Coordinates of C-alpha atoms in Angstrom, one line a residue:
M1 CA -5.7 106.2 -31.1
G2 CA -2.4 104.6 -30.1
Y3 CA -1.9 103.1 -33.5
L4 CA -2.6 106.4 -35.2
L5 CA 0.0 108.1 -32.9
L6 CA 2.5 105.3 -33.7
G7 CA 2.0 105.9 -37.5
I8 CA 2.5 109.7 -37.2
E9 CA 5.6 109.3 -35.0
S10 CA 6.9 106.7 -37.5
L11 CA 6.6 109.2 -40.4
T12 CA 8.1 112.0 -38.3
C13 CA 11.1 110.0 -37.4
S14 CA 11.6 108.8 -41.0
F15 CA 11.5 112.5 -42.2
L16 CA 14.0 113.6 -39.6
F17 CA 16.3 110.7 -40.4
V18 CA 16.2 111.8 -44.1
G19 CA 16.6 115.4 -43.1
V20 CA 19.8 114.7 -41.0
A21 CA 21.2 112.5 -43.7
V22 CA 20.6 115.1 -46.4
A23 CA 22.1 117.8 -44.2
C24 CA 25.3 115.8 -43.8
I25 CA 25.4 114.8 -47.6
A26 CA 24.9 118.4 -48.7
R27 CA 28.4 119.2 -47.2
L28 CA 30.1 116.7 -49.5
G29 CA 31.6 117.6 -53.0
G30 CA 30.2 116.4 -56.2
R31 CA 26.6 116.7 -57.2
G32 CA 26.5 113.1 -58.5
R33 CA 27.9 111.7 -55.4
R34 CA 25.5 113.6 -53.2
L35 CA 22.5 112.4 -55.3
V36 CA 23.5 108.8 -55.2
L37 CA 24.1 108.9 -51.3
A38 CA 20.8 110.7 -50.8
T39 CA 18.9 108.2 -52.8
V40 CA 20.5 105.3 -50.8
V41 CA 19.3 107.1 -47.6
I42 CA 15.8 107.5 -48.8
L43 CA 15.7 103.9 -49.8
L44 CA 16.5 102.6 -46.2
P45 CA 13.2 103.7 -44.6
F46 CA 11.4 102.9 -47.8
A47 CA 12.7 99.4 -47.7
F48 CA 11.5 99.0 -44.1
Y49 CA 7.9 100.2 -45.1
M50 CA 7.9 98.0 -48.2
A51 CA 8.9 95.0 -46.2
L52 CA 6.0 95.6 -43.8
T53 CA 3.7 96.1 -46.8
T54 CA 4.9 92.9 -48.4
L55 CA 4.8 90.8 -45.3
D56 CA 1.2 91.8 -44.7
A57 CA 0.3 91.1 -48.3
I58 CA 1.9 87.6 -47.9
V59 CA -0.2 86.9 -44.8
E60 CA -3.3 88.1 -46.4
I61 CA -2.9 86.7 -49.9
H62 CA -0.8 83.5 -49.4
Y63 CA -2.3 82.5 -46.0
R64 CA -5.6 84.2 -46.6
V65 CA -5.5 85.8 -43.1
A66 CA -7.2 89.1 -42.7
A67 CA -4.5 90.8 -40.6
G68 CA -5.9 94.2 -41.6
W69 CA -2.5 96.1 -41.8
F70 CA -2.0 96.1 -45.6
W71 CA -3.6 99.5 -46.3
P72 CA -2.2 101.2 -43.3
A73 CA 1.2 100.0 -44.4
V74 CA 0.6 101.4 -47.8
V75 CA -0.6 104.7 -46.2
L76 CA 2.8 105.0 -44.4
T77 CA 4.9 104.0 -47.6
V78 CA 3.3 106.4 -50.0
P79 CA 3.5 109.6 -47.8
Y80 CA 7.0 108.7 -46.7
L81 CA 8.2 108.3 -50.3
V82 CA 6.5 111.7 -51.4
G83 CA 7.8 113.5 -48.3
A84 CA 11.4 112.2 -48.6
M85 CA 11.6 113.2 -52.2
V86 CA 10.4 116.7 -51.2
I87 CA 13.1 116.8 -48.5
L88 CA 15.6 115.6 -51.0
N89 CA 14.8 118.0 -53.7
R90 CA 14.5 120.9 -51.3
G91 CA 17.8 120.1 -49.5
L92 CA 19.9 119.5 -52.5
T93 CA 18.7 122.6 -54.4
R94 CA 21.6 125.0 -54.8
D95 CA 21.2 128.2 -52.8
P96 CA 21.6 131.1 -55.2
V97 CA 23.2 133.2 -52.6
E98 CA 25.5 130.8 -50.8
A99 CA 26.4 128.7 -53.8
H100 CA 25.9 125.5 -52.1
P101 CA 22.9 123.1 -51.5
V102 CA 20.3 124.5 -49.1
A103 CA 20.7 121.5 -46.8
A104 CA 24.2 122.5 -46.0
S105 CA 23.0 125.2 -43.7
W106 CA 20.4 123.1 -41.9
P107 CA 21.2 122.6 -38.2
R108 CA 22.5 119.1 -38.1
G109 CA 22.8 118.9 -34.3
K110 CA 19.2 120.1 -33.7
L111 CA 17.8 117.8 -36.3
A112 CA 19.7 114.9 -34.8
L113 CA 18.5 115.8 -31.3
A114 CA 14.9 116.0 -32.6
L115 CA 15.4 112.5 -34.3
A116 CA 16.7 111.0 -31.0
V117 CA 13.8 112.4 -29.1
G118 CA 11.4 111.2 -31.7
L119 CA 12.7 107.7 -31.6
M120 CA 12.4 107.7 -27.9
L121 CA 8.8 108.8 -28.0
H122 CA 8.1 106.2 -30.8
A123 CA 9.8 103.4 -28.7
M124 CA 7.6 104.5 -25.7
T125 CA 4.4 104.5 -27.7
F126 CA 5.2 101.0 -29.0
S127 CA 6.2 99.8 -25.5
N128 CA 2.9 101.2 -24.1
L129 CA 0.9 99.5 -26.8
D130 CA 2.8 96.2 -26.0
A131 CA 2.2 96.5 -22.3
N132 CA -1.5 97.3 -22.9
V133 CA -1.7 94.1 -25.0
Q134 CA 0.1 92.0 -22.4
Q135 CA -2.1 93.4 -19.8
N136 CA -5.2 92.4 -21.7
L137 CA -3.7 88.9 -22.0
A138 CA -4.0 88.4 -18.2
T139 CA -7.8 88.8 -18.8
V140 CA -7.6 86.3 -21.6
R141 CA -5.8 83.9 -19.4
A142 CA -8.4 84.3 -16.7
E143 CA -11.2 83.7 -19.3
A144 CA -9.4 80.6 -20.5
T145 CA -9.3 79.1 -17.0
V146 CA -13.0 79.8 -16.5
L147 CA -13.8 78.2 -19.8
A148 CA -11.7 75.1 -19.0
L149 CA -13.2 74.7 -15.5
S150 CA -16.7 75.0 -16.8
V151 CA -16.4 71.7 -18.7
A152 CA -13.7 70.0 -16.7
P153 CA -15.0 66.6 -15.2
A154 CA -15.6 66.8 -11.5
R155 CA -12.9 65.5 -9.1
L156 CA -14.0 62.2 -7.4
P157 CA -12.9 60.5 -4.1
D158 CA -10.3 57.7 -4.8
Q159 CA -12.9 55.1 -3.8
D160 CA -15.4 56.2 -6.5
N161 CA -12.8 57.1 -9.2
A162 CA -12.3 54.6 -12.0
A163 CA -9.0 56.3 -13.0
V164 CA -7.4 54.9 -9.8
V165 CA -8.4 51.3 -10.7
Y166 CA -7.4 51.8 -14.4
Q167 CA -4.0 53.0 -13.2
Q168 CA -3.6 49.9 -11.1
A169 CA -4.2 47.8 -14.2
F170 CA -1.8 49.9 -16.3
D171 CA 0.9 49.6 -13.7
A172 CA 0.4 45.9 -13.4
I173 CA 0.8 45.5 -17.1
G174 CA 4.2 47.3 -16.9
W175 CA 6.3 49.8 -18.8
E176 CA 5.7 48.3 -22.1
F177 CA 2.0 49.3 -21.9
R178 CA 3.0 53.0 -22.2
G179 CA 3.1 54.9 -25.5
G180 CA 1.5 52.7 -28.1
P181 CA 2.2 49.0 -29.3
M182 CA 3.6 46.7 -26.7
K183 CA 6.6 45.4 -28.5
R184 CA 7.3 42.7 -25.9
W185 CA 3.9 41.1 -26.3
P186 CA 3.6 38.1 -28.7
R187 CA 2.9 38.5 -32.3
V188 CA -0.6 36.9 -31.8
W189 CA -1.6 39.8 -29.7
H190 CA -0.8 42.4 -32.4
D191 CA -2.6 40.4 -35.1
A192 CA -5.6 40.1 -32.8
A193 CA -5.6 43.7 -31.9
K194 CA -5.6 44.6 -35.6
A195 CA -8.5 42.4 -36.1
V196 CA -10.7 43.9 -33.4
S197 CA -9.7 47.5 -34.3
D198 CA -10.1 47.4 -38.2
D199 CA -12.8 45.3 -39.8
T200 CA -10.9 45.4 -43.1
Q201 CA -8.1 43.3 -41.6
P202 CA -8.0 39.5 -42.7
E203 CA -9.9 37.1 -40.6
F204 CA -8.1 36.0 -37.3
D205 CA -8.5 32.7 -35.4
F206 CA -9.6 33.7 -32.0
K207 CA -9.4 30.1 -30.9
N208 CA -5.5 30.2 -31.3
P209 CA -4.1 28.5 -28.1
E210 CA -1.3 31.0 -27.8
L211 CA -3.7 33.7 -27.6
G212 CA -5.6 31.8 -24.8
T213 CA -2.3 31.6 -23.0
F214 CA -1.6 35.2 -23.3
L215 CA -5.0 36.2 -22.0
E216 CA -4.6 33.9 -19.0
E217 CA -1.5 35.7 -18.1
R218 CA -3.4 39.0 -18.3
A219 CA -6.4 37.7 -16.2
G220 CA -5.7 40.0 -13.2
E221 CA -5.3 43.1 -15.4
L222 CA -8.6 42.2 -17.2
A223 CA -10.4 41.9 -13.9
L224 CA -9.1 45.4 -12.9
I225 CA -10.2 47.0 -16.1
R226 CA -13.7 45.4 -15.9
K227 CA -14.0 46.6 -12.4
A228 CA -13.1 50.3 -13.4
A229 CA -15.2 50.3 -16.6
V230 CA -18.4 49.8 -14.6
M231 CA -17.7 52.7 -12.2
P232 CA -19.8 55.8 -12.9
G233 CA -17.0 58.4 -12.8
C234 CA -13.4 58.7 -14.1
F235 CA -11.1 61.6 -13.4
F236 CA -7.5 61.6 -14.4
D237 CA -5.4 64.2 -12.6
R238 CA -5.2 67.2 -14.8
D239 CA -4.5 70.9 -14.2
Y240 CA -7.5 72.3 -15.9
G241 CA -6.8 75.7 -14.2
R242 CA -4.0 76.1 -16.7
P243 CA -5.3 74.5 -19.9
T244 CA -2.7 74.0 -22.6
F245 CA -2.4 72.2 -25.9
D246 CA 0.6 70.2 -24.5
M247 CA -1.5 68.8 -21.6
L248 CA -0.4 65.1 -21.5
L249 CA -3.3 62.8 -22.2
T250 CA -1.2 59.5 -22.1
E251 CA -4.0 57.6 -20.5
L252 CA -6.2 57.8 -23.6
Q253 CA -3.8 55.4 -25.5
D254 CA -3.8 53.2 -22.4
L255 CA -7.6 53.2 -22.3
R256 CA -7.8 52.2 -26.0
T257 CA -5.3 49.4 -25.4
A258 CA -7.4 48.2 -22.5
A259 CA -10.4 48.1 -24.7
E260 CA -8.5 46.1 -27.3
L261 CA -7.7 43.5 -24.5
L262 CA -11.3 43.2 -23.6
A263 CA -12.4 43.0 -27.2
I264 CA -9.9 40.1 -27.8
H265 CA -10.9 38.3 -24.7
A266 CA -14.7 38.8 -25.8
R267 CA -14.0 37.2 -29.1
W268 CA -11.9 34.4 -27.5
S269 CA -14.7 33.8 -25.0
A270 CA -17.3 33.6 -27.7
E271 CA -15.3 31.2 -29.7
H272 CA -15.4 28.9 -26.7
D273 CA -19.1 29.3 -26.2
D274 CA -18.9 31.6 -23.2
V275 CA -21.1 34.3 -24.5
K276 CA -21.9 35.6 -21.0
T277 CA -18.4 36.6 -20.3
A278 CA -18.1 38.0 -23.8
L279 CA -21.0 40.3 -23.2
V280 CA -19.6 41.3 -19.8
D281 CA -16.4 42.3 -21.7
I282 CA -18.3 44.2 -24.4
S283 CA -20.3 46.1 -21.7
A284 CA -17.0 47.1 -20.2
I285 CA -15.7 48.4 -23.6
Y286 CA -18.7 50.7 -23.8
G287 CA -17.8 51.8 -20.2
I288 CA -14.3 52.6 -21.2
A289 CA -15.6 54.6 -24.2
R290 CA -17.7 56.7 -21.9
H291 CA -14.8 57.3 -19.6
A292 CA -12.5 58.4 -22.4
G293 CA -15.2 60.8 -23.6
S294 CA -15.4 62.4 -20.1
E295 CA -12.3 64.2 -21.0
P296 CA -13.4 67.5 -22.7
T297 CA -11.0 67.5 -25.6
L298 CA -11.4 66.7 -29.3
V299 CA -8.7 64.0 -29.1
S300 CA -10.7 62.4 -26.3
L301 CA -13.8 62.4 -28.4
L302 CA -12.0 60.7 -31.3
V303 CA -10.5 58.0 -29.0
S304 CA -13.9 57.4 -27.3
S305 CA -15.7 57.1 -30.7
S306 CA -13.0 54.7 -31.9
I307 CA -13.5 52.4 -28.7
D308 CA -17.3 52.6 -29.2
R309 CA -16.8 51.4 -32.9
M310 CA -14.6 48.5 -31.5
A311 CA -17.4 47.6 -29.0
D312 CA -19.9 47.6 -31.8
G313 CA -17.9 45.4 -34.0
T314 CA -17.2 42.9 -31.2
L315 CA -20.9 42.8 -30.3
A316 CA -21.8 42.1 -33.9
A317 CA -19.2 39.3 -34.1
V318 CA -20.3 37.7 -30.8
L319 CA -24.0 37.7 -31.6
Q320 CA -23.1 35.7 -34.8
K321 CA -22.2 32.8 -32.7
K322 CA -25.5 32.0 -31.1
H323 CA -28.7 33.6 -29.6
P324 CA -27.8 34.8 -26.2
S325 CA -30.2 34.0 -23.4
A326 CA -32.0 36.5 -21.3
D327 CA -29.5 36.0 -18.5
E328 CA -26.4 36.5 -20.8
L329 CA -28.0 39.6 -22.4
A330 CA -28.5 41.0 -18.7
Q331 CA -24.7 41.3 -18.7
L332 CA -24.6 43.9 -21.4
Q333 CA -25.4 47.6 -20.9
I334 CA -25.2 50.3 -23.3
D335 CA -25.5 53.8 -21.6
S336 CA -28.2 55.6 -23.4
S337 CA -27.2 59.0 -21.7
V338 CA -24.0 59.1 -23.8
S339 CA -24.2 61.8 -26.4
Y340 CA -21.3 62.6 -28.7
Q341 CA -22.9 65.8 -29.8
R342 CA -22.9 67.1 -26.3
M343 CA -19.3 65.9 -25.9
V344 CA -18.2 67.9 -28.9
G345 CA -19.8 71.1 -27.5
R346 CA -17.8 70.6 -24.3
A347 CA -14.6 69.8 -26.2
L348 CA -14.8 72.8 -28.3
R349 CA -15.1 74.9 -25.1
M350 CA -12.0 73.3 -23.9
E351 CA -10.2 73.8 -27.2
E352 CA -11.1 77.5 -27.1
A353 CA -9.6 77.5 -23.6
F354 CA -6.4 75.9 -24.9
L355 CA -6.2 78.6 -27.6
L356 CA -6.8 81.6 -25.3
N357 CA -4.3 80.3 -22.7
S358 CA -1.7 79.6 -25.4
F359 CA -2.1 83.2 -26.7
A360 CA -1.7 84.4 -23.1
G361 CA 1.5 82.4 -22.6
L362 CA 3.3 82.8 -26.0
D363 CA 6.4 84.3 -24.2
E364 CA 6.8 81.3 -22.0
M365 CA 6.8 78.9 -24.9
D366 CA 9.8 77.6 -26.6
V367 CA 10.1 77.2 -30.4
R368 CA 9.5 73.4 -30.3
T369 CA 6.1 73.9 -28.5
L370 CA 5.1 76.7 -30.8
T371 CA 5.9 74.5 -33.8
Q372 CA 3.7 71.8 -32.6
M373 CA 0.9 74.3 -31.9
T374 CA 1.0 76.0 -35.3
N375 CA 3.8 75.6 -37.9
E376 CA 7.4 76.6 -38.4
L377 CA 6.6 80.0 -39.9
A378 CA 4.3 81.0 -37.1
A379 CA 6.6 79.7 -34.5
F380 CA 9.4 81.8 -36.0
A381 CA 7.2 85.0 -35.8
Y382 CA 6.1 84.3 -32.4
S383 CA 9.6 83.6 -31.0
H384 CA 11.6 86.1 -32.9
L385 CA 9.1 88.9 -33.6
G386 CA 7.1 88.6 -30.4
P387 CA 6.5 92.3 -29.7
L388 CA 5.6 93.0 -33.3
Y389 CA 3.2 90.0 -33.4
R390 CA 1.6 91.1 -30.0
V391 CA 1.0 94.7 -31.1
F392 CA -0.1 94.2 -34.6
L393 CA -1.6 90.7 -34.9
L394 CA -2.3 89.2 -31.5
N395 CA -5.6 91.0 -30.8
N396 CA -6.8 89.8 -34.3
D397 CA -6.0 86.3 -33.5
V398 CA -7.6 86.2 -30.1
A399 CA -10.8 87.9 -31.4
G400 CA -10.9 85.5 -34.5
S401 CA -10.4 82.5 -32.3
R402 CA -13.2 83.3 -30.0
E403 CA -15.6 84.1 -32.8
T404 CA -14.7 81.0 -34.8
M405 CA -14.9 78.5 -32.0
R406 CA -18.1 79.9 -30.8
A407 CA -19.4 79.6 -34.3
F408 CA -18.4 75.9 -34.5
R409 CA -20.0 75.3 -31.1
A410 CA -23.3 76.8 -32.2
L411 CA -23.1 74.6 -35.4
A412 CA -22.4 71.4 -33.4
A413 CA -25.6 71.9 -31.5
K414 CA -27.8 72.1 -34.6
P415 CA -29.6 69.2 -36.3
Y416 CA -27.5 67.5 -38.9
A417 CA -29.1 68.8 -41.9
Q418 CA -28.7 72.3 -40.8
F419 CA -25.2 71.7 -39.5
R420 CA -24.1 70.3 -42.9
S421 CA -25.2 73.2 -44.9
D422 CA -24.0 75.8 -42.4
V423 CA -20.6 74.3 -41.8
Q424 CA -19.8 74.1 -45.5
E425 CA -20.6 77.9 -45.6
L426 CA -18.5 78.6 -42.5
E427 CA -15.5 76.6 -43.8
Y428 CA -15.6 78.4 -47.2
K429 CA -15.6 81.7 -45.5
L430 CA -12.8 80.7 -43.2
R431 CA -10.8 79.4 -46.2
Q432 CA -11.2 82.7 -48.0
S433 CA -10.3 84.8 -45.1
P434 CA -9.1 83.0 -41.9
P435 CA -9.6 85.3 -38.7
G436 CA -6.1 85.0 -37.7
I437 CA -2.9 82.9 -38.3
V438 CA -3.8 80.2 -35.7
M439 CA -7.4 79.6 -36.6
G440 CA -6.4 79.6 -40.3
L441 CA -4.2 76.4 -39.4
M442 CA -6.9 74.8 -37.1
T443 CA -10.2 75.1 -38.7
P444 CA -9.8 72.4 -41.4
S445 CA -9.9 69.8 -38.6
I446 CA -12.8 71.0 -36.6
G447 CA -15.8 70.2 -39.1
P448 CA -14.7 66.7 -39.6
T449 CA -14.4 66.0 -35.8
I450 CA -18.1 67.2 -35.4
E451 CA -19.0 64.8 -38.2
T452 CA -17.4 62.0 -36.1
A453 CA -19.7 62.9 -33.2
F454 CA -22.7 62.6 -35.4
R455 CA -21.6 59.3 -36.7
A456 CA -20.6 57.9 -33.3
D457 CA -24.1 58.8 -32.0
A458 CA -25.6 57.0 -34.9
Q459 CA -23.5 53.9 -34.4
R460 CA -24.2 53.7 -30.7
R461 CA -28.0 54.0 -31.2
L462 CA -27.8 51.2 -33.7
A463 CA -26.1 49.1 -31.1
Q464 CA -28.8 50.0 -28.5
A465 CA -31.5 48.9 -31.0
A466 CA -29.7 45.8 -31.8
L467 CA -29.5 44.8 -28.1
A468 CA -33.2 45.5 -27.8
M469 CA -33.8 43.3 -30.8
H470 CA -32.2 40.2 -29.1
R471 CA -34.0 40.9 -25.9
Y472 CA -37.2 40.7 -27.9
F473 CA -36.0 37.4 -29.4
T474 CA -35.4 35.8 -25.9
M475 CA -39.1 36.7 -25.0
H476 CA -40.8 35.8 -28.3
G477 CA -38.6 33.4 -30.0
K478 CA -38.4 35.6 -33.1
F479 CA -37.3 39.0 -34.2
P480 CA -39.8 41.8 -34.6
D481 CA -40.9 43.1 -38.1
Q482 CA -40.8 46.6 -37.1
T483 CA -38.7 48.5 -34.5
D484 CA -41.9 50.0 -32.9
A485 CA -42.4 46.5 -31.3
L486 CA -39.3 47.1 -29.2
S487 CA -40.7 50.0 -27.1
P488 CA -41.3 50.3 -24.3
E489 CA -40.7 46.7 -23.1
F490 CA -37.1 46.2 -24.5
I491 CA -36.1 49.8 -24.9
A492 CA -37.8 52.9 -23.5
L493 CA -37.8 54.6 -26.9
V494 CA -36.7 53.5 -30.3
P495 CA -33.4 55.5 -30.9
R496 CA -33.7 58.2 -33.5
D497 CA -31.4 58.6 -36.3
P498 CA -29.2 61.8 -35.7
Y499 CA -28.9 62.3 -39.5
N500 CA -32.7 62.8 -40.1
D501 CA -34.3 62.7 -36.6
Q502 CA -36.4 59.7 -37.7
P503 CA -36.5 56.3 -35.9
I504 CA -33.6 53.8 -36.7
Q505 CA -34.7 51.7 -39.7
L506 CA -35.1 47.8 -39.8
K507 CA -34.7 45.9 -42.9
K508 CA -35.3 42.1 -43.0
T509 CA -32.9 40.0 -45.0
A510 CA -33.0 36.3 -46.2
N511 CA -30.7 35.3 -43.2
G512 CA -31.4 38.0 -40.6
W513 CA -31.8 41.8 -40.5
I514 CA -30.1 45.1 -40.8
L515 CA -30.6 48.1 -38.5
Y516 CA -29.5 51.2 -40.3
S517 CA -29.1 55.0 -40.3
V518 CA -29.3 57.0 -43.4
G519 CA -25.8 58.3 -42.8
P520 CA -24.1 61.6 -43.7
N521 CA -25.6 61.7 -47.2
M522 CA -29.1 61.7 -45.6
T523 CA -30.3 59.4 -48.3
D524 CA -32.3 56.1 -47.3
E525 CA -30.5 53.5 -49.3
G526 CA -32.2 50.5 -47.7
G527 CA -29.2 49.5 -45.5
E528 CA -26.7 49.5 -48.3
R529 CA -23.4 50.9 -47.5
D530 CA -20.2 51.6 -49.5
E531 CA -17.9 48.7 -49.7
H532 CA -14.9 51.0 -48.9
Q533 CA -14.7 51.9 -45.2
E534 CA -13.0 55.1 -45.9
K535 CA -15.9 56.4 -48.0
V536 CA -18.6 55.8 -45.5
W537 CA -18.7 59.4 -44.7
L538 CA -20.0 60.2 -48.2
D539 CA -21.9 57.2 -49.5
G540 CA -24.2 54.5 -48.1
D541 CA -25.9 53.9 -44.8
L542 CA -24.5 53.2 -41.4
T543 CA -25.5 49.7 -40.4
F544 CA -25.6 47.1 -37.8
E545 CA -26.1 43.8 -39.5
Y546 CA -27.2 40.5 -38.0
V547 CA -27.0 37.1 -39.8
E548 CA -28.4 34.0 -38.2
P549 CA -25.8 31.8 -36.6
Q550 CA -24.8 28.7 -38.5
T551 CA -25.8 25.4 -36.7
P552 CA -22.8 23.2 -36.2
S553 CA -24.5 20.1 -37.6
E554 CA -26.1 21.5 -40.8
G555 CA -24.0 24.6 -41.6
K556 CA -27.0 26.6 -42.7
P557 CA -29.0 29.4 -41.3
T558 CA -31.1 28.6 -38.1
E559 CA -34.8 29.0 -38.7
N560 CA -36.7 31.5 -36.6
P561 CA -39.5 29.9 -34.6

């Protein structure tokens, strides 16, 4: 009702404006002069209505956002143009009795007074609509807080909180630990870090004496990181009561670097035949991944999954050195309760809380923050056209964000086959008609993040099955022919492939075996994977491959008993 009243008032004020102007122009001499001036007057409101119509068309056609105001703007523009032409024609028609244009006798003062009153009422109606929207935003802010607190990790006493111990390690390492690569650390560190983080990097010599010296200097920090990684809970101090996109998550980079330190130390230990210590380090890396994933954000999930992949790669490399003993394998634990699919559901709730709280606090944000949140065009609209955005677009953005985030949460909880078909349909729908400016910019990144969660679950389950394979070997002196032999003595249940809900597959090779998941294409390719790492999302299986260690004397595969 308020928007209908706003439209009626806008047309009324426009007609009064034209009437006042024509009444003044009619008193001027020269028919041509009067006609030109009157035409200019008519074009002023018309230009305003056309600008609104064009702006909405750009939003709907170029940005594909269903703002919903194009046809209302057209409805205002056309009646205005028709009505203004009628007023112009009537006002400039010569009065046969007075011999001057009819509008010359119109009461200019009364018309101007009516225009002033109309503009005041129009401004009050707009202000009331804006105030109503801002009042509703208080409810939106409260909703964001409830959402955030529903998935926020529980606060812990300091003695039980791994974050306290991690912080001690970070502080001990020093200021160069913050914000990315440690420029003051030796070159050997950077080369080793690349090797453990990216398996496409060239081979690195983990026996390098300079690396050993560096790791000895970091022994105290490594001990603190190991201590923290085995603790059950981790809570870095965050104000989840006021969730925002610019919430600082600096500890995530610190945790990743801590995992790199452990991975390098594990590889160095394995090269010096200390497999027990290497497996302790790998267990700690899995613990760091679990702690990073306890932060309910999409960024945390991505960091956690990357740390998990680092642990998987390090484990595979260490197992190539020799068969670990039962005592050595006892040092390694891979938490089977970790589920990236559950993580992404929590993270999407927090992202929805970020969105809603950001809408509620648009007036408090500076242009730089707005640009980081959306893009320069949207930031300009928010910062310079705030009331117009709130009254005409904000409700659409808020409702669209709620609907879209909930749709993605529902998809993330589905089995992969159903998720894959449904997410393609949803993303196509959102590309054709995004439910708001902000969601139109965000949605391309959500689907791939959910894909990352499925892949991370598959890789972790492969690692769990690989660990059970080696435990079987310590008992029987050989590896099993089928994964069924692993349960329940060496693993409670054979992990299931999240891509097809079937048990993880085992394939024997000439020099070892391959555990594999069918991967995102859901096609069993017998453990074959694409050579290009970046294409693993589309082609090939996801694998954990084991090749028998080379004997020092013969340089050939060791025979299984």
